[in-house]
Coordinates of C-alpha atoms and ligand atoms in Angstrom, one line a residue:
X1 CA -92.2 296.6 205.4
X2 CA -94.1 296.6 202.1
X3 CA -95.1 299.5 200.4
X4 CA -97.9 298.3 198.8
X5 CA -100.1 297.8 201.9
X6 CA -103.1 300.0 202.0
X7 CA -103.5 303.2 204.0
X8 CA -105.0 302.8 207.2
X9 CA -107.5 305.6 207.6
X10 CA -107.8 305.6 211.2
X11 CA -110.1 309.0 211.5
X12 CA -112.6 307.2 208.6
X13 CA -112.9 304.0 210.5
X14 CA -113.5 305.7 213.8
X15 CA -116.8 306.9 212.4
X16 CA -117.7 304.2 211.5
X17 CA -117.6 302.4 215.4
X18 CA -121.0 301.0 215.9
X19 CA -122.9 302.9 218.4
X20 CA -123.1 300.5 220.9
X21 CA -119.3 299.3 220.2
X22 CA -117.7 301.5 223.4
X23 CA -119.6 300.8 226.2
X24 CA -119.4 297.0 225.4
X25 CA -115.8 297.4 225.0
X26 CA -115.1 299.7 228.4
X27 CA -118.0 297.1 230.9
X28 CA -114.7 294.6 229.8
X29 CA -111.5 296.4 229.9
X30 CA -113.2 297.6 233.6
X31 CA -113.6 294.1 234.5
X32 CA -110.2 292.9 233.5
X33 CA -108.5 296.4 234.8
X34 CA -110.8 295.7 238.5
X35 CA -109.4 292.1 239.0
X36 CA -105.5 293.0 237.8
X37 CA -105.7 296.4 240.8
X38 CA -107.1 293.4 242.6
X39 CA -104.1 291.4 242.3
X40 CA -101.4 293.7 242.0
X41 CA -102.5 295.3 245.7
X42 CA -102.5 291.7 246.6
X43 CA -99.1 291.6 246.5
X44 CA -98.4 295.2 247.1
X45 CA -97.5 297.6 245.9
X46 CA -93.4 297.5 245.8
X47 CA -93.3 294.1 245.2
X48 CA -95.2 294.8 242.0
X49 CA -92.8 297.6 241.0
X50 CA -90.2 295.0 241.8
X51 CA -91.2 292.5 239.4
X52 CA -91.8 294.9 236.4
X53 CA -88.6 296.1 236.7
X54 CA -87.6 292.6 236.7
X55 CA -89.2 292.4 233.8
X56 CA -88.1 295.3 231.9
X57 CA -84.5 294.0 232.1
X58 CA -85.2 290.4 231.3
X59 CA -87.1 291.5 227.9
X60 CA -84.5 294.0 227.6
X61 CA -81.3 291.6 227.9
X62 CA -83.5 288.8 225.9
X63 CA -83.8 291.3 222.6
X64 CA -80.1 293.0 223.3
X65 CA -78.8 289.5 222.6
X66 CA -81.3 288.4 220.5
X67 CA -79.0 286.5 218.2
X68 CA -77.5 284.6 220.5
X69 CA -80.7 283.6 222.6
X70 CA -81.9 283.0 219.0
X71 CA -79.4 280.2 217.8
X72 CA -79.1 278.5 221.2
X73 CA -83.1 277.9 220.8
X74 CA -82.5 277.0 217.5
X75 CA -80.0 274.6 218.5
X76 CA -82.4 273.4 221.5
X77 CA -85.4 272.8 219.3
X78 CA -83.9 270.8 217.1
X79 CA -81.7 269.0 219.7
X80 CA -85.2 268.0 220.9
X81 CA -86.4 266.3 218.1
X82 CA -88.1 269.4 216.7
X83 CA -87.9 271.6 213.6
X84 CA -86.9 274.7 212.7
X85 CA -87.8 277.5 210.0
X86 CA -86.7 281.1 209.9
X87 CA -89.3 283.5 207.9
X88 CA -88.0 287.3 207.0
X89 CA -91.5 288.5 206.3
X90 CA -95.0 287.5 206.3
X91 CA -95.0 286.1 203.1
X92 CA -92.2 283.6 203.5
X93 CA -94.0 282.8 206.8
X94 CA -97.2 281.6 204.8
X95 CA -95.0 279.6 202.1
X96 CA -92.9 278.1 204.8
X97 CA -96.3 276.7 206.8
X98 CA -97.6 275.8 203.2
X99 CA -95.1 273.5 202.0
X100 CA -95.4 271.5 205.6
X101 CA -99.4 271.2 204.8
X102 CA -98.7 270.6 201.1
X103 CA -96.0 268.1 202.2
X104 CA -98.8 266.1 204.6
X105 CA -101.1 266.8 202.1
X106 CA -103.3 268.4 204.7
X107 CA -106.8 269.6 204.0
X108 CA -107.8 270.4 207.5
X109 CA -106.0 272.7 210.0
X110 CA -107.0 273.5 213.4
X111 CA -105.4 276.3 214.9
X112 CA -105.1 277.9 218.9
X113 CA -105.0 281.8 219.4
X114 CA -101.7 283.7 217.6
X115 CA -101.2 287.2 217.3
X116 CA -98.4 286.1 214.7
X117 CA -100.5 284.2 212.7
X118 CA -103.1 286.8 212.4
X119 CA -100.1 289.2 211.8
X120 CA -99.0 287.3 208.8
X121 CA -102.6 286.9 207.4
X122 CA -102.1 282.9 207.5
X123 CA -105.4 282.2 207.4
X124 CA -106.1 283.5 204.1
X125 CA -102.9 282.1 202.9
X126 CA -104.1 278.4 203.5
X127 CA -107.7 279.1 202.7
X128 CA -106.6 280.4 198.8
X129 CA -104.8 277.0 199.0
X130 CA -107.7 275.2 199.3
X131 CA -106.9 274.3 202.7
X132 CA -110.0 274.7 205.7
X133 CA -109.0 276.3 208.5
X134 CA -110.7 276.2 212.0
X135 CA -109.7 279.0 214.9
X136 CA -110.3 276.6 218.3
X137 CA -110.2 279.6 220.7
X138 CA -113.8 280.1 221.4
X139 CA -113.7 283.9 221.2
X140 CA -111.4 283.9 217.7
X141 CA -114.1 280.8 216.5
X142 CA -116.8 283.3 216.7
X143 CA -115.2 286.2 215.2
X144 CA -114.1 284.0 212.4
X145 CA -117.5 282.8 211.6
X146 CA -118.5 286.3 211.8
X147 CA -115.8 287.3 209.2
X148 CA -114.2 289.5 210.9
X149 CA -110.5 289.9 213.0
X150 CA -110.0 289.8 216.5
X151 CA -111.2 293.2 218.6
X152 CA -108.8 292.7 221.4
X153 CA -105.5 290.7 221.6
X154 CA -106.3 288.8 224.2
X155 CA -110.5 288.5 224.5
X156 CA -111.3 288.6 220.2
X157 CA -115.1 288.5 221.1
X158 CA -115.6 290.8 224.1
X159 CA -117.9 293.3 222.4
X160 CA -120.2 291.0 221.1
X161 CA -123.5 290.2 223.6
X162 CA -124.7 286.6 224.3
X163 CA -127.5 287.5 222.0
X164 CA -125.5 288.0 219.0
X165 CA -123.1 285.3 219.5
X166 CA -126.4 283.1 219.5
X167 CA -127.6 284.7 216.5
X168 CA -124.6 283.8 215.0
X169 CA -124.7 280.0 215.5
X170 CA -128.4 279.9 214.6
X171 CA -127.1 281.3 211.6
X172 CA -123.9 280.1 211.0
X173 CA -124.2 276.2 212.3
X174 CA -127.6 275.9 211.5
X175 CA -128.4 274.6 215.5
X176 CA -130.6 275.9 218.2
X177 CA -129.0 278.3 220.4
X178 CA -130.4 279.8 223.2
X179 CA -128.7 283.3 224.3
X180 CA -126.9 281.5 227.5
X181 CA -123.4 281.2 227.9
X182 CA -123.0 277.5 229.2
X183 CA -125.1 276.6 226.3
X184 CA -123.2 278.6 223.6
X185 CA -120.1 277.4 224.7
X186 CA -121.2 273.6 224.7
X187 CA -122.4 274.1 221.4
X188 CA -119.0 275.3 219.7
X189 CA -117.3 272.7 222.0
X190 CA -119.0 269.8 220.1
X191 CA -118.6 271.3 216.8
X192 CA -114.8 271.7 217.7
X193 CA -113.9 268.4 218.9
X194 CA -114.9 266.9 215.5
X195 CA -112.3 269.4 214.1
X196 CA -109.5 268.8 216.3
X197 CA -109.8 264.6 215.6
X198 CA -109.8 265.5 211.9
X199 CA -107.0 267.4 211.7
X200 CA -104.1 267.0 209.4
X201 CA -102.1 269.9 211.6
X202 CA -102.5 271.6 214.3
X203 CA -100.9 275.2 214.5
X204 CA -100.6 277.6 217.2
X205 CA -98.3 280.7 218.2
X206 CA -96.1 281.0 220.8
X207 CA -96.4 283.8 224.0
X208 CA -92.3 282.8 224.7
X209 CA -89.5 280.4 223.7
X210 CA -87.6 279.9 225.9
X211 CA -83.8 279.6 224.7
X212 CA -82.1 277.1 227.1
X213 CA -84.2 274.2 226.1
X214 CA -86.4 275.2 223.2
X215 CA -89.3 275.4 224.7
X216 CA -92.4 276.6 223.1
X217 CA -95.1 278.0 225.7
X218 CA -98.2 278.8 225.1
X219 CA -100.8 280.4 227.7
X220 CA -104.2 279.9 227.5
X221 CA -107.7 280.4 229.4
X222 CA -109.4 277.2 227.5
X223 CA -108.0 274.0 226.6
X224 CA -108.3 274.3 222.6
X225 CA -104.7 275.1 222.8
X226 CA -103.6 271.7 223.8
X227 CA -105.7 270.0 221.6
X228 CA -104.3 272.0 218.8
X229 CA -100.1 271.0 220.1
X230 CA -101.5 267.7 220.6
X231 CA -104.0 265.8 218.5
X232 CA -103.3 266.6 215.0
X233 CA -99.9 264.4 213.6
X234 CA -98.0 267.9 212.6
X235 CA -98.1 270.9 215.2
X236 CA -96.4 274.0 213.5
X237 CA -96.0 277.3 215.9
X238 CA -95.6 280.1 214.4
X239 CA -93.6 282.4 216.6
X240 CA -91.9 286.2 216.3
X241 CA -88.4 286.3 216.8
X242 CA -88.9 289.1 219.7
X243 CA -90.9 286.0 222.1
X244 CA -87.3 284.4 223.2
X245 CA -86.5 284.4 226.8
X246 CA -83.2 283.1 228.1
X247 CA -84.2 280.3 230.6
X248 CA -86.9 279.2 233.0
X249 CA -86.6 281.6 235.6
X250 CA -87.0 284.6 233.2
X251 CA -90.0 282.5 232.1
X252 CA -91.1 282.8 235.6
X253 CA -91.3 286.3 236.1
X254 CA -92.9 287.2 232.9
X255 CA -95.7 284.6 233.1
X256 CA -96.2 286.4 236.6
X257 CA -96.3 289.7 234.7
X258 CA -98.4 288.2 232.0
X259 CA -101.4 286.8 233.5
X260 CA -101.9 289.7 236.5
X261 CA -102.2 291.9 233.5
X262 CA -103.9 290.4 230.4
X263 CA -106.9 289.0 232.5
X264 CA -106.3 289.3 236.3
X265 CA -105.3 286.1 237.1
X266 CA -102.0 284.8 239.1
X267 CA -102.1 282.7 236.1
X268 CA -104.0 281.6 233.3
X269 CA -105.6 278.2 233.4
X270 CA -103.4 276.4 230.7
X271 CA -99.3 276.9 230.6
X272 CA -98.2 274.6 228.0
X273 CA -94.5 273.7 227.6
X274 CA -93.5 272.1 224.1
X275 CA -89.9 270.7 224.2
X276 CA -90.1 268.7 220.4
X277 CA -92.3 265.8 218.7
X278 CA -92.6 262.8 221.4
X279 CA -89.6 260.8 222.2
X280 CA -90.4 257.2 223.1
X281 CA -93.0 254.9 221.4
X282 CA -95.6 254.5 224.3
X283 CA -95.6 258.6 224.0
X284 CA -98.2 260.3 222.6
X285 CA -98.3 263.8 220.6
X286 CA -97.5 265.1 217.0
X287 CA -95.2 263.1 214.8
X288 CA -93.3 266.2 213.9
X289 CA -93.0 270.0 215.5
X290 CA -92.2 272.4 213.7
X291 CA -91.0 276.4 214.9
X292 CA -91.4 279.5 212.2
X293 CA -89.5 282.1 213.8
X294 CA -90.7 285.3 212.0
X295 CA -89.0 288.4 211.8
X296 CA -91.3 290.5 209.6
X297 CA -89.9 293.9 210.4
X298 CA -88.5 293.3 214.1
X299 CA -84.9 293.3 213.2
X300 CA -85.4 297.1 211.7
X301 CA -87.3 297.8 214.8
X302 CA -84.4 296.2 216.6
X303 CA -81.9 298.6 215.0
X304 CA -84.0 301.8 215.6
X305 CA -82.5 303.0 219.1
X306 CA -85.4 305.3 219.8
X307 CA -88.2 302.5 218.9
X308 CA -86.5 299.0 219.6
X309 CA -88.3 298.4 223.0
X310 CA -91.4 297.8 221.2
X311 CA -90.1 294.6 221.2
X312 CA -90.4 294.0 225.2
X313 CA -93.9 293.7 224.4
X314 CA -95.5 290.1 225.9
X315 CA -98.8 290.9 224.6
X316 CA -100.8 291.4 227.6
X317 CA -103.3 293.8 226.6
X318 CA -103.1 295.8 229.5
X319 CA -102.3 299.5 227.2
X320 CA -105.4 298.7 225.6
X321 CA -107.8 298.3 228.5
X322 CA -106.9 301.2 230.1
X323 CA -106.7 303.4 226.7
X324 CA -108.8 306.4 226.5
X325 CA -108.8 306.0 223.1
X326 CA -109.0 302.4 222.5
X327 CA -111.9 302.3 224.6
X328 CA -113.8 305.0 222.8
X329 CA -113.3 302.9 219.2
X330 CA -112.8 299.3 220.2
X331 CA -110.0 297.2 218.3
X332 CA -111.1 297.3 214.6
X333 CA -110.8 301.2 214.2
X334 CA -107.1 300.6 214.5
X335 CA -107.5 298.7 210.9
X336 CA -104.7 295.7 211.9
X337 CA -105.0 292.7 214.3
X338 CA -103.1 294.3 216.8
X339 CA -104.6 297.0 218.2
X340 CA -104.7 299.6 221.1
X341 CA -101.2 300.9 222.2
X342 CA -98.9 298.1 221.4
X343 CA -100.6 297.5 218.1
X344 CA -100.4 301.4 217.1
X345 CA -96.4 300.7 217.7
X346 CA -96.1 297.7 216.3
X347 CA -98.5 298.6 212.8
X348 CA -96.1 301.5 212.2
X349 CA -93.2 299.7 212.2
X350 CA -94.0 296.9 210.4
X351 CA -96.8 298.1 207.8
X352 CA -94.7 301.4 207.2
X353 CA -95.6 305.3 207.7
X354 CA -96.7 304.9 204.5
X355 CA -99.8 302.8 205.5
X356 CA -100.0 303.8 208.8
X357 CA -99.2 307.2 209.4
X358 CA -102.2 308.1 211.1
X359 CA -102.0 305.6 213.6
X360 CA -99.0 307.1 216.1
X361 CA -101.5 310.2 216.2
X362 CA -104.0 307.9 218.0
X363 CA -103.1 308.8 221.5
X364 CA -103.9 311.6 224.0
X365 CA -100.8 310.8 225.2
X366 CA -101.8 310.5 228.5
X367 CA -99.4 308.1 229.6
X368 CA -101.7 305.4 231.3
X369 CA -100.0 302.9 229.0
X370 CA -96.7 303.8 230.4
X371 CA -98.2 303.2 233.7
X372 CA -100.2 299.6 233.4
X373 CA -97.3 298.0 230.9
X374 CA -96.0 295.0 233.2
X375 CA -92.8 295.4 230.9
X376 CA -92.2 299.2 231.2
X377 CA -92.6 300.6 227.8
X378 CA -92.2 303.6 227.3
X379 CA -94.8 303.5 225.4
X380 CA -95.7 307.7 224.7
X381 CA -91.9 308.3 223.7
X382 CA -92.1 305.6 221.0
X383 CA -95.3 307.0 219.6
X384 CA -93.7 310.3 220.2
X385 CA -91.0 308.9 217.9
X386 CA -93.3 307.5 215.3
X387 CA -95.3 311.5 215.2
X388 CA -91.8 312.5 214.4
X389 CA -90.8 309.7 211.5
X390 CA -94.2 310.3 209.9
X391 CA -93.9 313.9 209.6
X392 CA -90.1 315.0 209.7
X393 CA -88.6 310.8 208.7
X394 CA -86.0 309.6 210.4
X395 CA -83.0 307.2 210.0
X396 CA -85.5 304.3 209.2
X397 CA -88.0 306.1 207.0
X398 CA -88.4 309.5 204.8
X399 CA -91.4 311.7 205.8
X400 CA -94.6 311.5 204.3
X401 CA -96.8 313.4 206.0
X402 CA -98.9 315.7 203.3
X403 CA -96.2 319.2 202.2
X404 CA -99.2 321.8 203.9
X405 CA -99.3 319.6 207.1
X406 CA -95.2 319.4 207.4
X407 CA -95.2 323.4 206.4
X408 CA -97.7 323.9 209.0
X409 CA -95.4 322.0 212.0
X410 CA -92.6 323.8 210.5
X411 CA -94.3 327.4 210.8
X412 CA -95.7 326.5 214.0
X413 CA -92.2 325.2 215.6
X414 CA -90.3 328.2 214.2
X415 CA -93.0 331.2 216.0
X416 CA -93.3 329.5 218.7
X417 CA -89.2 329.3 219.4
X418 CA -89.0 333.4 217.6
X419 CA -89.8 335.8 220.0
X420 CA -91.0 338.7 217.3
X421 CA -92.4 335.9 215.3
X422 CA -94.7 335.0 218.3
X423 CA -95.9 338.2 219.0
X424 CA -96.8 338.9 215.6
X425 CA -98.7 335.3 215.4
X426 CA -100.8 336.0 218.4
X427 CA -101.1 339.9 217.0
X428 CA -102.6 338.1 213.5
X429 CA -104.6 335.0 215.1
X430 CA -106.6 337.5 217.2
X431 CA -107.5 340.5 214.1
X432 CA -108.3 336.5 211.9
X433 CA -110.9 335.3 214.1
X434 CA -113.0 338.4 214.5
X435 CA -115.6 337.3 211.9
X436 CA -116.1 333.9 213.7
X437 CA -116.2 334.6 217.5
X438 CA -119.5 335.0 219.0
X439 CA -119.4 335.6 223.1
X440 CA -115.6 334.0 223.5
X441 CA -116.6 331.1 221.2
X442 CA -115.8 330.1 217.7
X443 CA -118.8 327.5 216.5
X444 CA -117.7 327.2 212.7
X445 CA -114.1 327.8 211.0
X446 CA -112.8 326.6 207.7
X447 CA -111.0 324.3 207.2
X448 CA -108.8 322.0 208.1
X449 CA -109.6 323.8 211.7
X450 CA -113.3 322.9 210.5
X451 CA -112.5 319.4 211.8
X452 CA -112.6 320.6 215.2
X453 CA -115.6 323.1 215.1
X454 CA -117.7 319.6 213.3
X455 CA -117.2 318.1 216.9
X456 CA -116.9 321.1 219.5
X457 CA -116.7 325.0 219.3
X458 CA -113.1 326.7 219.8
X459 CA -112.7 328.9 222.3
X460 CA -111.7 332.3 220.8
X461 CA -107.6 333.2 221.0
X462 CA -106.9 335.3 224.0
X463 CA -105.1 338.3 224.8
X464 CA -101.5 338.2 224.1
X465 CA -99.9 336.1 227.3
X466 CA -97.4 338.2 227.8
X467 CA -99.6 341.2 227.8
X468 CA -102.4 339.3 230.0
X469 CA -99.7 338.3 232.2
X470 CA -98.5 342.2 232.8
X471 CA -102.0 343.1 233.8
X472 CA -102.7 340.1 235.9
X473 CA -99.7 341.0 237.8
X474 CA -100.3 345.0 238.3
X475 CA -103.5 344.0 239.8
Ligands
SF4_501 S1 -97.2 297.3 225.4 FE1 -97.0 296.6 227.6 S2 -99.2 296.8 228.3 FE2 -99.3 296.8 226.1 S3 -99.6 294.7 225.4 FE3 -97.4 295.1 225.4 S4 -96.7 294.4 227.4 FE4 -98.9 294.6 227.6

């Protein structure tokens, strides 16, 4: 977790959210939340229940024993003809993926859809290396020619319209492009099949490995992801240690899991298995495979009892479409390329409180998340967890939320659990806001409370409870 990684100012990008940023983002999340209610009534409602609990213990045996499952994929991979690397941060990650494409002398990558890879900031790794690099998956091409990250972890383009994704090839390729999605997509489909034949490597991620055979899966909507694996000579997938499974039939359930509640389907349209480089002449594929198993941070997640089942996370997206919050900012407020939910969980863990301490306060805590994750995380107690490392610290990290803030939580925890000390509170709050109430309502307050009154009045501090209580009763 470096310390040197700048502060996320969640509150600061959040007025910044273009206006017409949330209702593009919640006319998606309500299609893809629609067709997964479809699907899971489909096949009822038990049943469902059934196979996230199913789930729950498969991720949660797979990262008990993630060691083990670890080596015997290790040992699998390379059994198969592939390769294997083993990166303890982001930066050895880049170097490791580096030295293959320096090796190959590579000039031209292609790369599929990875969380991972955007996690690691690969892309700008290879790029100050002189080497071009092309995302394939339509909705991450267009975002990279935009310049930007992806907005959602499994749809990176969902809040732009047609008409801007048109304006951007007219002025990004130079070509004519009508507003019309058939059109648009044949467009970046030629200028994406000249990439993919002049590849020198093809990289992608992983969504699960599974440990029995070593076999890389990937799951995808388009087929850029197979042309990625297969065309270039080299095919490097960059994976996090926390996507091992142990065998095919824990694959099953979680690709069940996976595709009801990323997009709504039974399942996506391409499940790619990668077992090693080709093994017989007349076979066709990459010379070499390579694996990067990244830890980054998930080992100290790992070890933190109260945050490790982060780790169960398969990436579906569902927290994030049904997020109040997320759906109010869209994915970039969240300032890293995981957002929503799992990426508030995961951004505080691996960036540090230092540089993300505002991001566990991100949540209502309403609990939908809990609700929709195929994987059962308890997603509200983590964050709950994180609240508490930022302000108070914890086994894992020292607090470093600002001294007034922790005084205030302090003060506040200690009258609220002292009778006397209560009393007196509610006694001083309601003599303090005479000068600001005006017919029950305070419209303006200094600050910090002025944060509030910028957005909504307060409603004036009532009668002591206690006190209101008595009367209520006697009448
Ligand atoms: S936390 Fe759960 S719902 Fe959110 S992306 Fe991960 S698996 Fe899906």
């Amino acid at each position: 977790m470096s310390q040197g990684t700048p502060r996320i100012d969640f509150r600061a990008n959040a007025q910044r959210v273009p206006p017409g940023m949330p209702s593009a983002v919640q006319r998606a999340t309500a299609k893809f939340l629609e067709n997964r209610a479809a699907l899971v009534d489909a096949l009822g409602p038990e049943a469902w229940q059934a196979l996230r609990q199913a789930g729950h213990e498969i991720r949660l045996h797979a990262i008990t024993y993630l060691d083990h499952y670890l080596e015997q994929a290790e040992r699998a991979v390379i059994a198969a003809g592939g390769q294997v690397h083993w990166a303890t941060d982001a930066a050895a990650a880049c170097e490791i993926v580096l030295e293959i494409a320096r090796r190959h002398g590579a000039k031209r990558v292609v790369k599929s859809k990875s969380m991972a890879t955007e996690e690691i900031g690969l892309n700008h790794a290879l790029e100050a290396a002189g080497i071009r690099v092309v995302e394939t998956d339509l909705g991450e091409y267009i975002v990279q020619l935009k310049g930007v990250g992806p907005a959602h972890i499994v749809v990176p383009a969902f809040h732009l319209s047609t008409a801007e994704i048109a304006a951007l090839f007219r002025e990004k390729l130079g070509v004519e492009a009508p507003p019309e999605p058939e059109r648009l997509t044949e467009i970046a489909r030629a200028k994406l099949r000249e990439e993919f034949l002049a590849a020198d490597l093809g990289i992608s991620g992983g969504n699960f490995l599974v440990a029995e055979t070593g076999t890389i899966v990937t799951v995808t909507n388009e087929g850029n992801g197979r042309m990625c694996t297969t065309i270039p000579p080299v095919h490097v997938a960059v994976v996090g240690i926390d996507k091992v499974v142990p065998d095919w039939e824990s694959l099953s359930v979680l690709l069940k899991l996976l595709a009801r509640s990323a997009t709504g389907q039974k399942l996506s349209c391409y499940t790619q298995f990668i077992s090693g480089p080709p093994r017989r002449p007349e076979e066709t594929g990459p010379r070499e495979v390579h694996l990067v198993l990244v830890d980054n941070g998930r080992s100290q997640i790992l070890r933190s009892p109260e945050t490790r089942k982060t780790l169960l996370c398969i990436r579906c997206g569902a927290c994030l479409n049904i997020c109040p919050v997320y759906n109010s900012v869209g994915g970039y407020t969240y300032g890293y390329p995981i957002s929503g939910p799992t990426g508030v969980l995961f951004a505080t863990q691996i960036l540090g409180t230092s540089a993300a301490r505002g991001l566990p306060f991100a949540s209502t805590l309403c609990g939908a998340c809990n609700d929709i994750c195929p994987v059962k995380i308890p997603i509200t107690e983590i964050l709950l967890h994180l609240r508490h490392r930022v302000v108070e610290g914890d086994a894992v990290a020292q607090s470093v939320a600002p001294f007034p803030l922790g005084l205030a939580a302090k003060a506040g925890a200690a009258s609220l659990g002292t009778t006397w000390l209560y009393r007196l509170g509610a006694w001083a709050l309601r003599l303090l806001q005479v000068p600001f109430v005006r017919d029950g309502w305070m419209a303006h307050l200094p600050p910090p409370l002025h944060r509030w009154t910028m957005a909504r009045p307060f409603p004036a501090f009532a009668a002591d409870f206690r006190r209101w209580w008595r009367r209520r009763a006697g009448r």
